[in-house]
Structures are given as structure tokens and as C-alpha cells.
DNA sequence: GCCCAGGCCAGTT
DNA sequence: AACTGGCATGGG
């Protein structure tokens, strides 16, 4: 460990703000920040998948892969024409480079060590599902085309699908970290968890983080999550999340009669987090997790008010887009951020990649 | 100091 | 069932 400034104590555990600066956020003073050089694990090109978009309706590759409203995690990076993303497939860490040619998504796969046929099949299913490549989109497009408040969003984003490269556990953790904090705090907690328990990989010229599995974090005591990772009251919840998703496979969850109710048995999962899991990982188009952020956006766009009660907003959303509240909310929120994205596209070219990689590799463990 | 963030829970009416 | 205070933390 390199120490640039004074002693590093247990009370000085946060990761640096180097990548935060890269991602465009304001900087806090970093006088005593500890900086480590971390060697990412190199993944090799092992496969190429060609995935046709089989669902009907238009397909918008850029805005399916990249969502302007999503905060930076280091798990993915995007340029105008190409995206990189990590996936956990069982215990494997997989790097994927995505681009689209018309209605075919081409996924170059990078792994360390053996990549079995079963892994290939699982990743194929995962990619198709994560980006909704087999989902019909025409019905929503038709419905939305008749709602004036949606017209502009549909014109610019049409063909965008819900994206959720996260599995149920991963998206549940994201939603947990969003609870009752600013995005700045969410990003801080995400950086801490991924730096401390995730993986750093390098493939196709880019360095990215990868998630931890439930097994890899289930043993971490709440005190550590609170004091070292700055999770606040969420520190008590994360171990419950890890245990639940360790013990309930994706197949179990799909078989659950009512997923929204089922996951609320987890301590720290309420209506909002359950709806995020359902609408994202389970891709339920009618589910929408309403929070103080999207509530205000939807109040302006659907009710011509600066804010409104959540029930009022949900009633309006459901009456305008029956069966598609989640999809409609997605379009309106992404449109809100399109001209001023939370995490911008990477410029194409070696300089931008070099800066990106350096920021991730200097962030502490 | 006080208030608010991309909520949830346990304890009261 | 519907309210309420407390929970952690950091920025404005």
C-alpha cells in the first residue's frame, strides 16, 4: 500500500474521488485520500455471440445500452457506438463488449480461464433478457403515441428497451443504496462496496469493476459495512439481502407467484425496492418504483405541477399507460436527462480510455 | 444548527 | 389500515 499523506487508519477507509472527478461530479477535498495502485485481472477474448432482436417494434441500441439517468458505477462504459459491461455468470467474471448492426447485437466475450458451453448458454440468455431483445415493443409504442405528454420522449428515444444487466441481487443492492440519500451518497457507497468486495478487470482496452456475489459479501459484518463502507442504516440490511439471494436462485424467483410480495420478506426491502427489482430484473412493464426523484419529474410531465402525492402520480401514470406504467416512467425519466446526462458518454479515442482506466485503477481497495 | 436526499420499520392510533 | 418518529450520513 502506498501512503501519500500521513497514516491511514481504520477510520479513513473511503475510496478516492479520482473516478468521481472523471464522471463529472464535483470534488470534495481529498488532502488525506489514500490511493492504491490496483492491478486489474486481464480477461481474454473467448467468444462472439450474435444476438438478433426478435421482439417486434423498433430497436434503439444506444439508449437500450446506455441510460442518461443512470449514475456512474464503473461497471459499464459507453461510447456513441459501443458499450462495455461486466457480468457475473455463476462465479465467473465476464467482460462483454456490445455493439449493434441494425437488428443484431454483437457481443464479444472476454473471460479468464475456461468458458463452458453451459456458461455460454447462460450468458446468452442473460444478455437477451437484460436488454429485452426478445420483448415486443410495438404495443407500448402504439399506446404511447396517443399520449401528448409522451410524444417528444417517444420521438427521441423510440425503440429504447428497459436495461438491467444486473441480476436480482445486484439490482436489489442498487435500490438499497438509493434509499433516502442523494445520488452522490449512493455513488460513494457503490464505490466503496465495489472497491472492497468486487473485482477489477481489464479487457478490450478498458478497465471496469465487476459485482460481488451474495456469497462473496454475506460474511461481512454490519459494523464493517457501516464504518468502512459508510452504508449508514443500510448496513443492517445488506447481509439480509445477501443471504436471501444466496438461498433463492433466479429460477426460484421467477417461479414465485408474486415477486413484489416475496422480496418484501427481506428486511430492508419495502414497496420501492420491490418494485425496482420487479420492473428491472424481472422486467415487469407495469411495475414502477416511485421515489421523491421520479415523482417530481412525473408530476411536472403528467400533472403540470412541481410535485404531487405519490398516489396521485401513480394513478395518473396507470390511467395513461395501463399495463405499462414502468415503461412509461422509464421513457419520461430518461428523456428528462437526455440533454444533460448523469454519466456522459465516453468520447471515442485512446485518451478518454486512458483517463477512464487510470481513474478506476487508482481507487482504493 | 436545520432540512433534505432516487425508503423502511416498529410502535402507536 | 393509516399515521409517526427514528434510523445514518453528508451537503446545502
GROMACS .gro file of C-alpha atoms (C1' of nucleotides) in nm:
model
  390
    1UNK     CA    1   0.000   0.000   0.000
    2UNK     CA    2   0.133   0.344  -0.089
    3UNK     CA    3   0.074   0.617   0.163
    4UNK     CA    4   0.098   0.962   0.022
    5UNK     CA    5  -0.022   1.161   0.320
    6UNK     CA    6   0.018   1.058   0.681
    7UNK     CA    7  -0.105   0.745   0.847
    8UNK     CA    8  -0.401   0.553   0.714
    9UNK     CA    9  -0.630   0.444   0.992
   10UNK     CA   10  -0.937   0.226   1.010
   11UNK     CA   11  -1.140   0.543   1.024
   12UNK     CA   12  -1.005   0.652   0.686
   13UNK     CA   13  -1.146   0.384   0.465
   14UNK     CA   14  -1.315   0.554   0.173
   15UNK     CA   15  -1.201   0.517  -0.180
   16UNK     CA   16  -1.064   0.815  -0.365
   17UNK     CA   17  -1.263   1.062  -0.567
   18UNK     CA   18  -1.049   1.024  -0.877
   19UNK     CA   19  -1.315   0.843  -1.073
   20UNK     CA   20  -1.580   1.073  -0.935
   21UNK     CA   21  -1.399   1.362  -1.099
   22UNK     CA   22  -1.380   1.172  -1.426
   23UNK     CA   23  -1.753   1.107  -1.414
   24UNK     CA   24  -1.821   1.477  -1.390
   25UNK     CA   25  -1.924   1.513  -1.028
   26UNK     CA   26  -1.797   1.793  -0.805
   27UNK     CA   27  -1.492   1.710  -0.596
   28UNK     CA   28  -1.463   1.705  -0.223
   29UNK     CA   29  -1.128   1.799  -0.073
   30UNK     CA   30  -0.901   1.494  -0.095
   31UNK     CA   31  -0.598   1.603   0.101
   32UNK     CA   32  -0.572   1.283   0.303
   33UNK     CA   33  -0.711   1.044   0.045
   34UNK     CA   34  -0.537   0.712   0.029
   35UNK     CA   35  -0.456   0.598  -0.320
   36UNK     CA   36  -0.364   0.245  -0.417
   37UNK     CA   37  -0.248   0.105  -0.744
   38UNK     CA   38  -0.461  -0.196  -0.811
   39UNK     CA   39  -0.374  -0.442  -1.082
   40UNK     CA   40  -0.683  -0.543  -1.271
   41UNK     CA   41  -0.720  -0.902  -1.380
   42UNK     CA   42  -0.690  -0.940  -1.756
   43UNK     CA   43  -0.970  -1.117  -1.942
   44UNK     CA   44  -0.910  -1.273  -2.283
   45UNK     CA   45  -1.138  -1.278  -2.585
   46UNK     CA   46  -1.304  -1.619  -2.587
   47UNK     CA   47  -1.624  -1.594  -2.787
   48UNK     CA   48  -1.850  -1.382  -3.005
   49UNK     CA   49  -2.228  -1.400  -2.981
   50UNK     CA   50  -2.463  -1.269  -3.246
   51UNK     CA   51  -2.799  -1.194  -3.089
   52UNK     CA   52  -3.086  -1.099  -3.318
   53UNK     CA   53  -3.352  -0.862  -3.186
   54UNK     CA   54  -3.654  -1.086  -3.218
   55UNK     CA   55  -3.915  -0.875  -3.038
   56UNK     CA   56  -4.135  -0.658  -3.256
   57UNK     CA   57  -4.123  -0.281  -3.275
   58UNK     CA   58  -3.823  -0.052  -3.325
   59UNK     CA   59  -3.487  -0.113  -3.152
   60UNK     CA   60  -3.271   0.173  -3.025
   61UNK     CA   61  -2.932   0.022  -2.940
   62UNK     CA   62  -2.764   0.330  -2.790
   63UNK     CA   63  -3.039   0.407  -2.542
   64UNK     CA   64  -3.102   0.046  -2.462
   65UNK     CA   65  -2.739   0.000  -2.354
   66UNK     CA   66  -2.686   0.349  -2.210
   67UNK     CA   67  -2.937   0.526  -1.986
   68UNK     CA   68  -2.875   0.901  -1.945
   69UNK     CA   69  -3.026   0.900  -1.594
   70UNK     CA   70  -2.807   0.621  -1.455
   71UNK     CA   71  -2.533   0.717  -1.212
   72UNK     CA   72  -2.175   0.604  -1.274
   73UNK     CA   73  -2.079   0.275  -1.113
   74UNK     CA   74  -1.763   0.172  -1.300
   75UNK     CA   75  -1.945  -0.147  -1.400
   76UNK     CA   76  -2.004  -0.023  -1.753
   77UNK     CA   77  -1.884   0.235  -2.003
   78UNK     CA   78  -2.038   0.362  -2.323
   79UNK     CA   79  -1.944   0.547  -2.638
   80UNK     CA   80  -2.183   0.652  -2.913
   81UNK     CA   81  -2.133   0.322  -3.097
   82UNK     CA   82  -2.016   0.067  -2.841
   83UNK     CA   83  -2.061  -0.038  -2.480
   84UNK     CA   84  -1.857  -0.239  -2.232
   85UNK     CA   85  -2.009  -0.414  -1.932
   86UNK     CA   86  -1.918  -0.682  -1.679
   87UNK     CA   87  -2.143  -0.971  -1.577
   88UNK     CA   88  -2.120  -1.236  -1.310
   89UNK     CA   89  -2.217  -1.573  -1.452
   90UNK     CA   90  -2.209  -1.801  -1.152
   91UNK     CA   91  -1.862  -1.747  -1.009
   92UNK     CA   92  -1.719  -1.634  -1.342
   93UNK     CA   93  -1.635  -1.272  -1.409
   94UNK     CA   94  -1.715  -1.194  -1.770
   95UNK     CA   95  -1.638  -0.883  -1.973
   96UNK     CA   96  -1.865  -0.801  -2.266
   97UNK     CA   97  -1.822  -0.555  -2.548
   98UNK     CA   98  -2.153  -0.475  -2.716
   99UNK     CA   99  -2.244  -0.308  -3.040
  100UNK     CA  100  -2.533  -0.337  -3.278
  101UNK     CA  101  -2.555  -0.376  -3.652
  102UNK     CA  102  -2.911  -0.297  -3.748
  103UNK     CA  103  -3.121  -0.550  -3.552
  104UNK     CA  104  -2.836  -0.775  -3.445
  105UNK     CA  105  -2.646  -0.724  -3.122
  106UNK     CA  106  -2.286  -0.843  -3.141
  107UNK     CA  107  -2.137  -0.937  -2.806
  108UNK     CA  108  -1.765  -1.006  -2.777
  109UNK     CA  109  -1.700  -1.214  -2.466
  110UNK     CA  110  -1.388  -1.191  -2.250
  111UNK     CA  111  -1.309  -1.436  -1.969
  112UNK     CA  112  -1.022  -1.569  -1.762
  113UNK     CA  113  -0.990  -1.944  -1.795
  114UNK     CA  114  -1.247  -2.185  -1.924
  115UNK     CA  115  -1.581  -2.077  -2.058
  116UNK     CA  116  -1.802  -2.385  -2.080
  117UNK     CA  117  -2.092  -2.434  -2.322
  118UNK     CA  118  -2.330  -2.405  -2.027
  119UNK     CA  119  -2.175  -2.068  -1.936
  120UNK     CA  120  -2.218  -1.956  -2.295
  121UNK     CA  121  -2.585  -2.052  -2.288
  122UNK     CA  122  -2.646  -1.880  -1.957
  123UNK     CA  123  -2.475  -1.561  -2.069
  124UNK     CA  124  -2.669  -1.565  -2.396
  125UNK     CA  125  -2.998  -1.587  -2.206
  126UNK     CA  126  -2.880  -1.320  -1.969
  127UNK     CA  127  -2.790  -1.074  -2.246
  128UNK     CA  128  -3.116  -1.129  -2.432
  129UNK     CA  129  -3.314  -1.075  -2.115
  130UNK     CA  130  -3.105  -0.787  -1.978
  131UNK     CA  131  -3.166  -0.574  -2.283
  132UNK     CA  132  -3.512  -0.702  -2.374
  133UNK     CA  133  -3.404  -0.827  -2.717
  134UNK     CA  134  -3.692  -1.074  -2.735
  135UNK     CA  135  -3.958  -0.842  -2.594
  136UNK     CA  136  -4.237  -0.696  -2.802
  137UNK     CA  137  -4.223  -0.321  -2.800
  138UNK     CA  138  -4.490  -0.228  -3.054
  139UNK     CA  139  -4.784  -0.228  -2.812
  140UNK     CA  140  -4.623   0.031  -2.584
  141UNK     CA  141  -4.513   0.241  -2.882
  142UNK     CA  142  -4.869   0.242  -3.013
  143UNK     CA  143  -5.019   0.326  -2.674
  144UNK     CA  144  -4.763   0.599  -2.608
  145UNK     CA  145  -4.806   0.761  -2.949
  146UNK     CA  146  -5.154   0.872  -2.844
  147UNK     CA  147  -5.043   1.046  -2.525
  148UNK     CA  148  -4.926   1.404  -2.587
  149UNK     CA  149  -4.704   1.409  -2.276
  150UNK     CA  150  -4.508   1.116  -2.422
  151UNK     CA  151  -4.480   1.233  -2.782
  152UNK     CA  152  -4.143   1.405  -2.758
  153UNK     CA  153  -3.979   1.132  -2.548
  154UNK     CA  154  -4.102   0.868  -2.790
  155UNK     CA  155  -3.968   1.062  -3.088
  156UNK     CA  156  -3.612   1.078  -2.950
  157UNK     CA  157  -3.594   0.753  -2.754
  158UNK     CA  158  -3.827   0.528  -2.953
  159UNK     CA  159  -3.708   0.167  -2.954
  160UNK     CA  160  -3.530   0.204  -2.619
  161UNK     CA  161  -3.579  -0.105  -2.403
  162UNK     CA  162  -3.550  -0.137  -2.028
  163UNK     CA  163  -3.190  -0.234  -1.950
  164UNK     CA  164  -3.090  -0.438  -1.650
  165UNK     CA  165  -2.752  -0.609  -1.681
  166UNK     CA  166  -2.779  -0.661  -1.305
  167UNK     CA  167  -2.929  -0.982  -1.170
  168UNK     CA  168  -3.190  -0.980  -0.892
  169UNK     CA  169  -2.933  -0.948  -0.614
  170UNK     CA  170  -2.735  -0.676  -0.787
  171UNK     CA  171  -3.034  -0.458  -0.871
  172UNK     CA  172  -3.166  -0.507  -0.517
  173UNK     CA  173  -2.838  -0.371  -0.380
  174UNK     CA  174  -2.855  -0.073  -0.615
  175UNK     CA  175  -3.208   0.003  -0.495
  176UNK     CA  176  -3.096  -0.035  -0.133
  177UNK     CA  177  -2.820   0.219  -0.190
  178UNK     CA  178  -3.073   0.460  -0.341
  179UNK     CA  179  -3.292   0.461  -0.031
  180UNK     CA  180  -3.333   0.806   0.123
  181UNK     CA  181  -2.999   0.951   0.013
  182UNK     CA  182  -2.867   1.177  -0.258
  183UNK     CA  183  -2.715   1.020  -0.569
  184UNK     CA  184  -2.381   1.148  -0.450
  185UNK     CA  185  -2.407   0.930  -0.138
  186UNK     CA  186  -2.535   0.638  -0.345
  187UNK     CA  187  -2.232   0.666  -0.570
  188UNK     CA  188  -2.000   0.687  -0.270
  189UNK     CA  189  -2.145   0.370  -0.116
  190UNK     CA  190  -2.135   0.191  -0.452
  191UNK     CA  191  -1.768   0.281  -0.499
  192UNK     CA  192  -1.685   0.157  -0.151
  193UNK     CA  193  -1.863  -0.177  -0.189
  194UNK     CA  194  -1.725  -0.248  -0.535
  195UNK     CA  195  -1.373  -0.146  -0.440
  196UNK     CA  196  -1.377  -0.355  -0.122
  197UNK     CA  197  -1.570  -0.666  -0.230
  198UNK     CA  198  -1.596  -0.651  -0.610
  199UNK     CA  199  -1.342  -0.725  -0.882
  200UNK     CA  200  -1.134  -0.511  -1.112
  201UNK     CA  201  -1.088  -0.646  -1.466
  202UNK     CA  202  -0.926  -0.529  -1.789
  203UNK     CA  203  -1.040  -0.638  -2.134
  204UNK     CA  204  -1.056  -0.495  -2.486
  205UNK     CA  205  -0.851  -0.197  -2.367
  206UNK     CA  206  -1.086  -0.093  -2.085
  207UNK     CA  207  -1.079  -0.139  -1.708
  208UNK     CA  208  -1.408  -0.199  -1.531
  209UNK     CA  209  -1.539  -0.312  -1.197
  210UNK     CA  210  -1.746  -0.628  -1.153
  211UNK     CA  211  -2.004  -0.714  -0.888
  212UNK     CA  212  -1.957  -0.929  -0.581
  213UNK     CA  213  -2.184  -1.232  -0.550
  214UNK     CA  214  -2.408  -1.290  -0.246
  215UNK     CA  215  -2.155  -1.548  -0.125
  216UNK     CA  216  -1.871  -1.302  -0.155
  217UNK     CA  217  -2.034  -1.044   0.075
  218UNK     CA  218  -2.265  -1.245   0.302
  219UNK     CA  219  -1.994  -1.287   0.566
  220UNK     CA  220  -1.911  -0.915   0.601
  221UNK     CA  221  -2.030  -0.792   0.942
  222UNK     CA  222  -2.273  -0.498   0.956
  223UNK     CA  223  -2.025  -0.295   1.162
  224UNK     CA  224  -1.776  -0.312   0.876
  225UNK     CA  225  -2.041  -0.216   0.621
  226UNK     CA  226  -2.136   0.080   0.838
  227UNK     CA  227  -1.795   0.209   0.942
  228UNK     CA  228  -1.574   0.116   0.647
  229UNK     CA  229  -1.825   0.132   0.362
  230UNK     CA  230  -2.036   0.420   0.504
  231UNK     CA  231  -2.366   0.240   0.445
  232UNK     CA  232  -2.545   0.404   0.737
  233UNK     CA  233  -2.865   0.226   0.838
  234UNK     CA  234  -2.844   0.010   0.524
  235UNK     CA  235  -2.553  -0.177   0.682
  236UNK     CA  236  -2.801  -0.391   0.873
  237UNK     CA  237  -2.999  -0.472   0.557
  238UNK     CA  238  -2.727  -0.582   0.316
  239UNK     CA  239  -2.649  -0.911   0.496
  240UNK     CA  240  -3.020  -0.999   0.479
  241UNK     CA  241  -3.019  -0.925   0.105
  242UNK     CA  242  -2.709  -1.141   0.051
  243UNK     CA  243  -2.849  -1.434   0.247
  244UNK     CA  244  -3.184  -1.420   0.068
  245UNK     CA  245  -3.043  -1.409  -0.284
  246UNK     CA  246  -2.780  -1.669  -0.196
  247UNK     CA  247  -3.062  -1.904  -0.093
  248UNK     CA  248  -3.314  -1.816  -0.369
  249UNK     CA  249  -3.200  -1.876  -0.725
  250UNK     CA  250  -3.322  -1.673  -1.021
  251UNK     CA  251  -3.537  -1.972  -1.118
  252UNK     CA  252  -3.696  -1.976  -0.770
  253UNK     CA  253  -3.773  -1.606  -0.801
  254UNK     CA  254  -3.928  -1.646  -1.145
  255UNK     CA  255  -4.147  -1.922  -1.004
  256UNK     CA  256  -4.266  -1.704  -0.716
  257UNK     CA  257  -4.633  -1.622  -0.755
  258UNK     CA  258  -4.592  -1.261  -0.652
  259UNK     CA  259  -4.232  -1.144  -0.660
  260UNK     CA  260  -4.311  -0.799  -0.519
  261UNK     CA  261  -4.460  -0.954  -0.207
  262UNK     CA  262  -4.197  -1.227  -0.182
  263UNK     CA  263  -3.894  -0.999  -0.174
  264UNK     CA  264  -4.053  -0.772   0.085
  265UNK     CA  265  -3.989  -1.052   0.333
  266UNK     CA  266  -3.628  -0.934   0.322
  267UNK     CA  267  -3.551  -0.683   0.597
  268UNK     CA  268  -3.489  -0.350   0.428
  269UNK     CA  269  -3.694  -0.422   0.116
  270UNK     CA  270  -4.013  -0.216   0.103
  271UNK     CA  271  -4.252  -0.121  -0.178
  272UNK     CA  272  -3.997   0.091  -0.365
  273UNK     CA  273  -3.712  -0.161  -0.368
  274UNK     CA  274  -3.953  -0.446  -0.451
  275UNK     CA  275  -4.086  -0.251  -0.749
  276UNK     CA  276  -3.736  -0.174  -0.873
  277UNK     CA  277  -3.650  -0.545  -0.858
  278UNK     CA  278  -3.972  -0.640  -1.038
  279UNK     CA  279  -3.953  -0.375  -1.308
  280UNK     CA  280  -3.582  -0.420  -1.377
  281UNK     CA  281  -3.461  -0.776  -1.304
  282UNK     CA  282  -3.799  -0.937  -1.368
  283UNK     CA  283  -3.885  -0.688  -1.644
  284UNK     CA  284  -4.247  -0.639  -1.538
  285UNK     CA  285  -4.360  -0.346  -1.757
  286UNK     CA  286  -4.639  -0.246  -1.518
  287UNK     CA  287  -4.415  -0.218  -1.210
  288UNK     CA  288  -4.275   0.125  -1.126
  289UNK     CA  289  -4.074   0.217  -0.817
  290UNK     CA  290  -4.179   0.569  -0.731
  291UNK     CA  291  -3.945   0.783  -0.522
  292UNK     CA  292  -3.903   1.152  -0.442
  293UNK     CA  293  -3.692   1.196  -0.756
  294UNK     CA  294  -3.906   1.046  -1.031
  295UNK     CA  295  -4.222   1.160  -0.850
  296UNK     CA  296  -4.131   1.524  -0.920
  297UNK     CA  297  -4.037   1.453  -1.281
  298UNK     CA  298  -4.367   1.275  -1.345
  299UNK     CA  299  -4.567   1.541  -1.159
  300UNK     CA  300  -4.430   1.804  -1.395
  301UNK     CA  301  -4.483   1.600  -1.709
  302UNK     CA  302  -4.819   1.440  -1.631
  303UNK     CA  303  -4.986   1.678  -1.384
  304UNK     CA  304  -4.832   2.016  -1.469
  305UNK     CA  305  -4.728   2.053  -1.105
  306UNK     CA  306  -4.391   2.079  -0.934
  307UNK     CA  307  -4.478   1.788  -0.710
  308UNK     CA  308  -4.775   1.571  -0.613
  309UNK     CA  309  -4.865   1.289  -0.378
  310UNK     CA  310  -4.722   0.954  -0.491
  311UNK     CA  311  -5.071   0.801  -0.516
  312UNK     CA  312  -5.182   1.085  -0.742
  313UNK     CA  313  -4.882   1.038  -0.969
  314UNK     CA  314  -4.925   0.658  -0.984
  315UNK     CA  315  -5.297   0.686  -1.059
  316UNK     CA  316  -5.229   0.921  -1.349
  317UNK     CA  317  -4.943   0.705  -1.482
  318UNK     CA  318  -5.160   0.392  -1.472
  319UNK     CA  319  -5.457   0.559  -1.634
  320UNK     CA  320  -5.249   0.698  -1.921
  321UNK     CA  321  -5.042   0.382  -1.972
  322UNK     CA  322  -5.240   0.082  -1.847
  323UNK     CA  323  -5.008  -0.217  -1.810
  324UNK     CA  324  -4.701  -0.008  -1.896
  325UNK     CA  325  -4.650   0.229  -1.601
  326UNK     CA  326  -4.287   0.119  -1.568
  327UNK     CA  327  -4.204   0.154  -1.936
  328UNK     CA  328  -4.373   0.494  -1.950
  329UNK     CA  329  -4.188   0.613  -1.638
  330UNK     CA  330  -3.862   0.493  -1.792
  331UNK     CA  331  -3.918   0.696  -2.109
  332UNK     CA  332  -4.014   1.014  -1.926
  333UNK     CA  333  -3.725   0.997  -1.682
  334UNK     CA  334  -3.463   0.916  -1.947
  335UNK     CA  335  -3.595   1.197  -2.166
  336UNK     CA  336  -3.555   1.434  -1.872
  337UNK     CA  337  -3.180   1.354  -1.861
  338UNK     CA  338  -3.108   1.309  -2.231
  339UNK     CA  339  -2.962   1.655  -2.286
  340UNK     CA  340  -2.779   1.659  -1.953
  341UNK     CA  341  -2.683   1.300  -1.866
  342UNK     CA  342  -2.584   1.196  -1.514
  343UNK     CA  343  -2.289   0.997  -1.656
  344UNK     CA  344  -2.186   1.112  -2.000
  345UNK     CA  345  -2.083   0.900  -2.294
  346UNK     CA  346  -1.710   0.837  -2.323
  347UNK     CA  347  -1.550   1.013  -2.618
  348UNK     CA  348  -1.416   0.757  -2.858
  349UNK     CA  349  -1.037   0.751  -2.879
  350UNK     CA  350  -0.740   0.635  -2.671
  351UNK     CA  351  -0.713   0.942  -2.447
  352UNK     CA  352  -1.058   0.901  -2.298
  353UNK     CA  353  -0.995   0.531  -2.233
  354UNK     CA  354  -0.660   0.602  -2.069
  355UNK     CA  355  -0.818   0.855  -1.834
  356UNK     CA  356  -1.103   0.617  -1.755
  357UNK     CA  357  -0.869   0.329  -1.679
  358UNK     CA  358  -0.638   0.539  -1.463
  359UNK     CA  359  -0.928   0.664  -1.252
  360UNK     CA  360  -1.055   0.314  -1.179
  361UNK     CA  361  -0.711   0.169  -1.115
  362UNK     CA  362  -0.618   0.436  -0.863
  363UNK     CA  363  -0.920   0.377  -0.646
  364UNK     CA  364  -0.853   0.211  -0.314
  365UNK     CA  365  -0.931  -0.141  -0.210
  366DG     C1'  366  -2.793   2.437   1.389
  367DC     C1'  367  -3.185   2.276   1.033
  368DC     C1'  368  -3.356   2.036   0.625
  369DC     C1'  369  -3.350   1.709   0.275
  370DA     C1'  370  -3.199   1.313  -0.008
  371DG     C1'  371  -3.397   0.821  -0.634
  372DG     C1'  372  -3.717   0.449   0.194
  373DC     C1'  373  -3.823   0.123   0.558
  374DC     C1'  374  -3.957  -0.043   1.007
  375DA     C1'  375  -4.162  -0.080   1.452
  376DG     C1'  376  -4.465   0.113   1.754
  377DT     C1'  377  -4.890   0.370   1.811
  378DT     C1'  378  -5.377   0.533   1.693
  379DA     C1'  379  -5.538   0.025   0.782
  380DA     C1'  380  -5.330   0.467   0.843
  381DC     C1'  381  -5.007   0.779   1.080
  382DT     C1'  382  -4.532   0.887   1.316
  383DG     C1'  383  -4.057   0.904   1.480
  384DG     C1'  384  -3.626   0.720   1.423
  385DC     C1'  385  -3.272   0.550   1.153
  386DA     C1'  386  -2.715   0.712   0.919
  387DT     C1'  387  -2.481   1.020   0.661
  388DG     C1'  388  -2.325   1.421   0.404
  389DG     C1'  389  -2.423   1.860   0.154
  390DG     C1'  390  -2.656   2.294   0.104
   0.00000   0.00000   0.00000
